[in-house]
């Protein structure tokens, strides 16, 4: 009985230590890997340093417009059905390069990619030109918005993207966007274009490439994050940098 009581006491002490270690681990893990708000969506930094954020689907389209669109931002949309909205944070102060890069992302992540097109066009508008106010007798579904006033078109946008690894505060994240934008912030990257290979297969190749070139830091990023970063539809790796 004394032996049993002794073992029970030891078990209680070990359980307390395990709980404490677990609490410390979870606290540190959360601190190191806490994501920025924009990492839930499509995103990249332009060559001029402006943050561009786009929706992945109808729900995230709705979220970025309703929750994160501010007065100094501008909104981009590809001129095709089935395209995400992109917002360029502080876009009113951005130059031509940032405008073109964000428009390129709006096109590349749209159905233009699924169609296998080589180029497309997009437009941008101000915050006060976008609303959920539908014309009489019509309904605005989730992720859809009414655009009023003049649309500022940017044409002949190449449908190709680059994938890279970027450090954000205390963690690494996968980023996919226009080639020039990714090139500025990532020493190693891949250029992708529309193709016949499925996203899962491409994502695995991307992971292997970065593991070889970047190393252990890639382990912080799950395969699912690489898959989610890729555009809709099939892909083809055009070149490795």
mmCIF file of C-alpha atoms in Angstrom, residues 29-218:
data_model
loop_
_atom_site.group_PDB
_atom_site.id
_atom_site.type_symbol
_atom_site.label_atom_id
_atom_site.label_comp_id
_atom_site.label_asym_id
_atom_site.label_seq_id
_atom_site.Cartn_x
_atom_site.Cartn_y
_atom_site.Cartn_z
ATOM 1 C CA UNK A 29 4.320 27.892 -30.226
ATOM 2 C CA UNK A 30 1.474 30.373 -30.459
ATOM 3 C CA UNK A 31 3.847 33.281 -30.067
ATOM 4 C CA UNK A 32 6.229 32.086 -32.773
ATOM 5 C CA UNK A 33 3.664 30.950 -35.315
ATOM 6 C CA UNK A 34 0.931 33.531 -34.871
ATOM 7 C CA UNK A 35 -0.193 34.478 -38.377
ATOM 8 C CA UNK A 36 -0.824 37.947 -39.752
ATOM 9 C CA UNK A 37 -4.433 38.634 -40.722
ATOM 10 C CA UNK A 38 -3.667 38.704 -44.438
ATOM 11 C CA UNK A 39 -2.114 35.221 -44.453
ATOM 12 C CA UNK A 40 -5.625 33.738 -44.459
ATOM 13 C CA UNK A 41 -6.059 35.149 -47.959
ATOM 14 C CA UNK A 42 -4.032 35.520 -51.135
ATOM 15 C CA UNK A 43 -1.380 38.165 -50.598
ATOM 16 C CA UNK A 44 1.977 39.600 -51.613
ATOM 17 C CA UNK A 45 3.993 42.796 -51.303
ATOM 18 C CA UNK A 46 4.405 44.871 -54.456
ATOM 19 C CA UNK A 47 7.842 45.977 -55.611
ATOM 20 C CA UNK A 48 7.048 49.374 -54.047
ATOM 21 C CA UNK A 49 6.275 47.766 -50.688
ATOM 22 C CA UNK A 50 2.471 47.960 -50.710
ATOM 23 C CA UNK A 51 0.432 45.040 -49.380
ATOM 24 C CA UNK A 52 -2.010 43.434 -51.834
ATOM 25 C CA UNK A 53 -4.642 41.036 -50.456
ATOM 26 C CA UNK A 54 -7.106 38.929 -52.466
ATOM 27 C CA UNK A 55 -9.969 36.545 -51.813
ATOM 28 C CA UNK A 56 -9.776 32.783 -52.269
ATOM 29 C CA UNK A 57 -13.522 32.257 -52.711
ATOM 30 C CA UNK A 58 -16.877 34.010 -52.271
ATOM 31 C CA UNK A 59 -16.618 34.050 -48.472
ATOM 32 C CA UNK A 60 -13.124 35.532 -48.377
ATOM 33 C CA UNK A 61 -14.043 38.026 -51.117
ATOM 34 C CA UNK A 62 -16.838 39.200 -48.840
ATOM 35 C CA UNK A 63 -14.532 39.324 -45.813
ATOM 36 C CA UNK A 64 -11.704 41.383 -47.271
ATOM 37 C CA UNK A 65 -14.074 43.994 -48.691
ATOM 38 C CA UNK A 66 -16.269 44.296 -45.603
ATOM 39 C CA UNK A 67 -13.585 43.974 -42.913
ATOM 40 C CA UNK A 68 -10.355 45.322 -44.366
ATOM 41 C CA UNK A 69 -11.172 47.830 -47.130
ATOM 42 C CA UNK A 70 -10.260 51.347 -45.951
ATOM 43 C CA UNK A 71 -10.570 54.790 -47.461
ATOM 44 C CA UNK A 72 -6.993 54.965 -48.772
ATOM 45 C CA UNK A 73 -7.211 51.503 -50.409
ATOM 46 C CA UNK A 74 -8.234 50.679 -53.968
ATOM 47 C CA UNK A 75 -10.013 47.577 -55.267
ATOM 48 C CA UNK A 76 -9.065 45.371 -58.245
ATOM 49 C CA UNK A 77 -11.105 42.836 -60.183
ATOM 50 C CA UNK A 78 -10.424 40.894 -63.379
ATOM 51 C CA UNK A 79 -12.833 41.540 -66.233
ATOM 52 C CA UNK A 80 -14.223 37.985 -66.187
ATOM 53 C CA UNK A 81 -16.812 35.981 -64.275
ATOM 54 C CA UNK A 82 -15.190 33.958 -61.498
ATOM 55 C CA UNK A 83 -12.482 36.337 -60.294
ATOM 56 C CA UNK A 84 -11.335 37.355 -56.808
ATOM 57 C CA UNK A 85 -11.338 40.875 -55.469
ATOM 58 C CA UNK A 86 -7.924 42.240 -54.551
ATOM 59 C CA UNK A 87 -7.393 45.263 -52.355
ATOM 60 C CA UNK A 88 -4.187 47.285 -52.519
ATOM 61 C CA UNK A 89 -3.624 48.716 -49.048
ATOM 62 C CA UNK A 90 -2.903 52.452 -49.209
ATOM 63 C CA UNK A 91 -3.304 52.090 -52.959
ATOM 64 C CA UNK A 92 -4.084 55.768 -53.461
ATOM 65 C CA UNK A 93 -0.398 56.447 -52.814
ATOM 66 C CA UNK A 94 0.881 53.582 -54.992
ATOM 67 C CA UNK A 95 2.723 53.993 -58.285
ATOM 68 C CA UNK A 96 2.139 52.362 -61.658
ATOM 69 C CA UNK A 97 4.199 49.283 -60.811
ATOM 70 C CA UNK A 98 2.033 48.428 -57.807
ATOM 71 C CA UNK A 99 -1.158 49.011 -59.776
ATOM 72 C CA UNK A 100 -0.026 46.744 -62.583
ATOM 73 C CA UNK A 101 1.243 44.033 -60.239
ATOM 74 C CA UNK A 102 -2.024 43.917 -58.271
ATOM 75 C CA UNK A 103 -4.022 43.866 -61.508
ATOM 76 C CA UNK A 104 -1.836 40.973 -62.681
ATOM 77 C CA UNK A 105 -2.666 39.023 -59.526
ATOM 78 C CA UNK A 106 -6.388 39.728 -59.966
ATOM 79 C CA UNK A 107 -6.166 38.278 -63.483
ATOM 80 C CA UNK A 108 -3.896 35.313 -62.718
ATOM 81 C CA UNK A 109 -6.001 34.067 -59.792
ATOM 82 C CA UNK A 110 -9.215 34.264 -61.834
ATOM 83 C CA UNK A 111 -10.850 31.953 -64.355
ATOM 84 C CA UNK A 112 -8.382 33.289 -66.935
ATOM 85 C CA UNK A 113 -5.957 30.796 -65.380
ATOM 86 C CA UNK A 114 -8.373 27.874 -65.663
ATOM 87 C CA UNK A 115 -8.989 28.792 -69.303
ATOM 88 C CA UNK A 116 -5.268 28.533 -70.023
ATOM 89 C CA UNK A 117 -5.136 32.102 -71.339
ATOM 90 C CA UNK A 118 -1.799 33.853 -71.778
ATOM 91 C CA UNK A 119 -3.028 37.374 -70.955
ATOM 92 C CA UNK A 120 -6.048 39.164 -69.533
ATOM 93 C CA UNK A 121 -7.284 42.506 -68.270
ATOM 94 C CA UNK A 122 -8.438 43.918 -64.950
ATOM 95 C CA UNK A 123 -9.669 47.233 -63.576
ATOM 96 C CA UNK A 124 -9.425 49.136 -60.323
ATOM 97 C CA UNK A 125 -11.853 51.420 -58.495
ATOM 98 C CA UNK A 126 -12.022 53.424 -55.299
ATOM 99 C CA UNK A 127 -13.694 52.322 -52.088
ATOM 100 C CA UNK A 128 -16.773 54.510 -52.576
ATOM 101 C CA UNK A 129 -17.448 52.838 -55.956
ATOM 102 C CA UNK A 130 -18.093 49.402 -54.474
ATOM 103 C CA UNK A 131 -21.176 48.355 -52.503
ATOM 104 C CA UNK A 132 -23.702 45.580 -51.845
ATOM 105 C CA UNK A 133 -26.523 47.793 -53.113
ATOM 106 C CA UNK A 134 -28.065 45.764 -55.949
ATOM 107 C CA UNK A 135 -30.236 47.263 -58.724
ATOM 108 C CA UNK A 136 -33.967 47.054 -58.134
ATOM 109 C CA UNK A 137 -35.209 43.484 -58.487
ATOM 110 C CA UNK A 138 -31.710 41.963 -58.302
ATOM 111 C CA UNK A 139 -29.749 40.299 -55.508
ATOM 112 C CA UNK A 140 -26.045 40.470 -54.658
ATOM 113 C CA UNK A 141 -24.827 37.012 -53.635
ATOM 114 C CA UNK A 142 -21.959 36.333 -51.238
ATOM 115 C CA UNK A 143 -18.677 37.631 -52.594
ATOM 116 C CA UNK A 144 -20.364 39.777 -55.256
ATOM 117 C CA UNK A 145 -20.414 43.580 -55.220
ATOM 118 C CA UNK A 146 -21.871 46.353 -57.343
ATOM 119 C CA UNK A 147 -19.311 48.585 -59.077
ATOM 120 C CA UNK A 148 -20.386 52.095 -60.030
ATOM 121 C CA UNK A 149 -18.631 54.907 -61.852
ATOM 122 C CA UNK A 150 -15.504 54.833 -64.001
ATOM 123 C CA UNK A 151 -13.417 51.654 -64.118
ATOM 124 C CA UNK A 152 -9.685 52.123 -64.602
ATOM 125 C CA UNK A 153 -8.594 49.308 -66.923
ATOM 126 C CA UNK A 154 -5.128 47.782 -67.157
ATOM 127 C CA UNK A 155 -4.774 45.505 -70.175
ATOM 128 C CA UNK A 156 -2.383 42.921 -71.597
ATOM 129 C CA UNK A 157 -1.504 41.477 -68.214
ATOM 130 C CA UNK A 158 0.611 38.284 -68.346
ATOM 131 C CA UNK A 159 -0.954 35.224 -66.751
ATOM 132 C CA UNK A 160 2.001 33.856 -64.859
ATOM 133 C CA UNK A 161 2.929 33.842 -61.205
ATOM 134 C CA UNK A 162 5.902 33.144 -58.973
ATOM 135 C CA UNK A 163 6.050 31.175 -55.724
ATOM 136 C CA UNK A 164 8.511 32.020 -52.969
ATOM 137 C CA UNK A 165 9.234 31.771 -49.250
ATOM 138 C CA UNK A 166 9.224 34.942 -47.164
ATOM 139 C CA UNK A 167 9.872 35.639 -43.498
ATOM 140 C CA UNK A 168 7.115 37.451 -41.616
ATOM 141 C CA UNK A 169 8.192 38.494 -38.125
ATOM 142 C CA UNK A 170 9.042 35.201 -36.379
ATOM 143 C CA UNK A 171 7.926 32.685 -38.986
ATOM 144 C CA UNK A 172 8.198 31.768 -42.657
ATOM 145 C CA UNK A 173 5.284 31.804 -45.078
ATOM 146 C CA UNK A 174 4.703 30.797 -48.683
ATOM 147 C CA UNK A 175 3.775 33.647 -51.013
ATOM 148 C CA UNK A 176 2.463 33.563 -54.584
ATOM 149 C CA UNK A 177 2.136 36.631 -56.776
ATOM 150 C CA UNK A 178 3.436 38.518 -59.821
ATOM 151 C CA UNK A 179 6.963 37.554 -60.797
ATOM 152 C CA UNK A 180 8.577 40.974 -60.242
ATOM 153 C CA UNK A 181 7.027 41.281 -56.776
ATOM 154 C CA UNK A 182 8.168 37.832 -55.634
ATOM 155 C CA UNK A 183 11.586 38.315 -57.206
ATOM 156 C CA UNK A 184 12.241 41.390 -55.065
ATOM 157 C CA UNK A 185 11.659 39.637 -51.739
ATOM 158 C CA UNK A 186 12.672 36.034 -52.449
ATOM 159 C CA UNK A 187 16.163 34.936 -53.465
ATOM 160 C CA UNK A 188 14.800 31.578 -54.645
ATOM 161 C CA UNK A 189 11.454 31.198 -56.401
ATOM 162 C CA UNK A 190 9.616 29.302 -59.152
ATOM 163 C CA UNK A 191 7.641 30.737 -62.042
ATOM 164 C CA UNK A 192 4.382 28.937 -62.878
ATOM 165 C CA UNK A 193 1.929 29.234 -65.763
ATOM 166 C CA UNK A 194 -1.387 27.522 -66.586
ATOM 167 C CA UNK A 195 -0.889 23.840 -67.364
ATOM 168 C CA UNK A 196 -2.270 20.326 -67.047
ATOM 169 C CA UNK A 197 -0.558 19.196 -63.829
ATOM 170 C CA UNK A 198 -2.780 19.246 -60.726
ATOM 171 C CA UNK A 199 -2.022 21.538 -57.802
ATOM 172 C CA UNK A 200 -1.138 18.743 -55.380
ATOM 173 C CA UNK A 201 1.593 17.438 -57.653
ATOM 174 C CA UNK A 202 2.963 20.925 -58.325
ATOM 175 C CA UNK A 203 2.902 21.765 -54.617
ATOM 176 C CA UNK A 204 5.009 18.700 -53.805
ATOM 177 C CA UNK A 205 7.577 19.729 -56.406
ATOM 178 C CA UNK A 206 7.624 23.247 -54.967
ATOM 179 C CA UNK A 207 8.185 21.900 -51.450
ATOM 180 C CA UNK A 208 11.062 19.679 -52.607
ATOM 181 C CA UNK A 209 12.680 22.575 -54.451
ATOM 182 C CA UNK A 210 12.550 24.917 -51.477
ATOM 183 C CA UNK A 211 13.696 22.218 -49.075
ATOM 184 C CA UNK A 212 16.803 21.796 -51.223
ATOM 185 C CA UNK A 213 17.406 25.536 -51.705
ATOM 186 C CA UNK A 214 16.108 27.111 -48.496
ATOM 187 C CA UNK A 215 16.458 24.245 -46.038
ATOM 188 C CA UNK A 216 14.854 23.554 -42.676
ATOM 189 C CA UNK A 217 12.711 26.688 -42.708
ATOM 190 C CA UNK A 218 10.348 25.026 -45.180
#
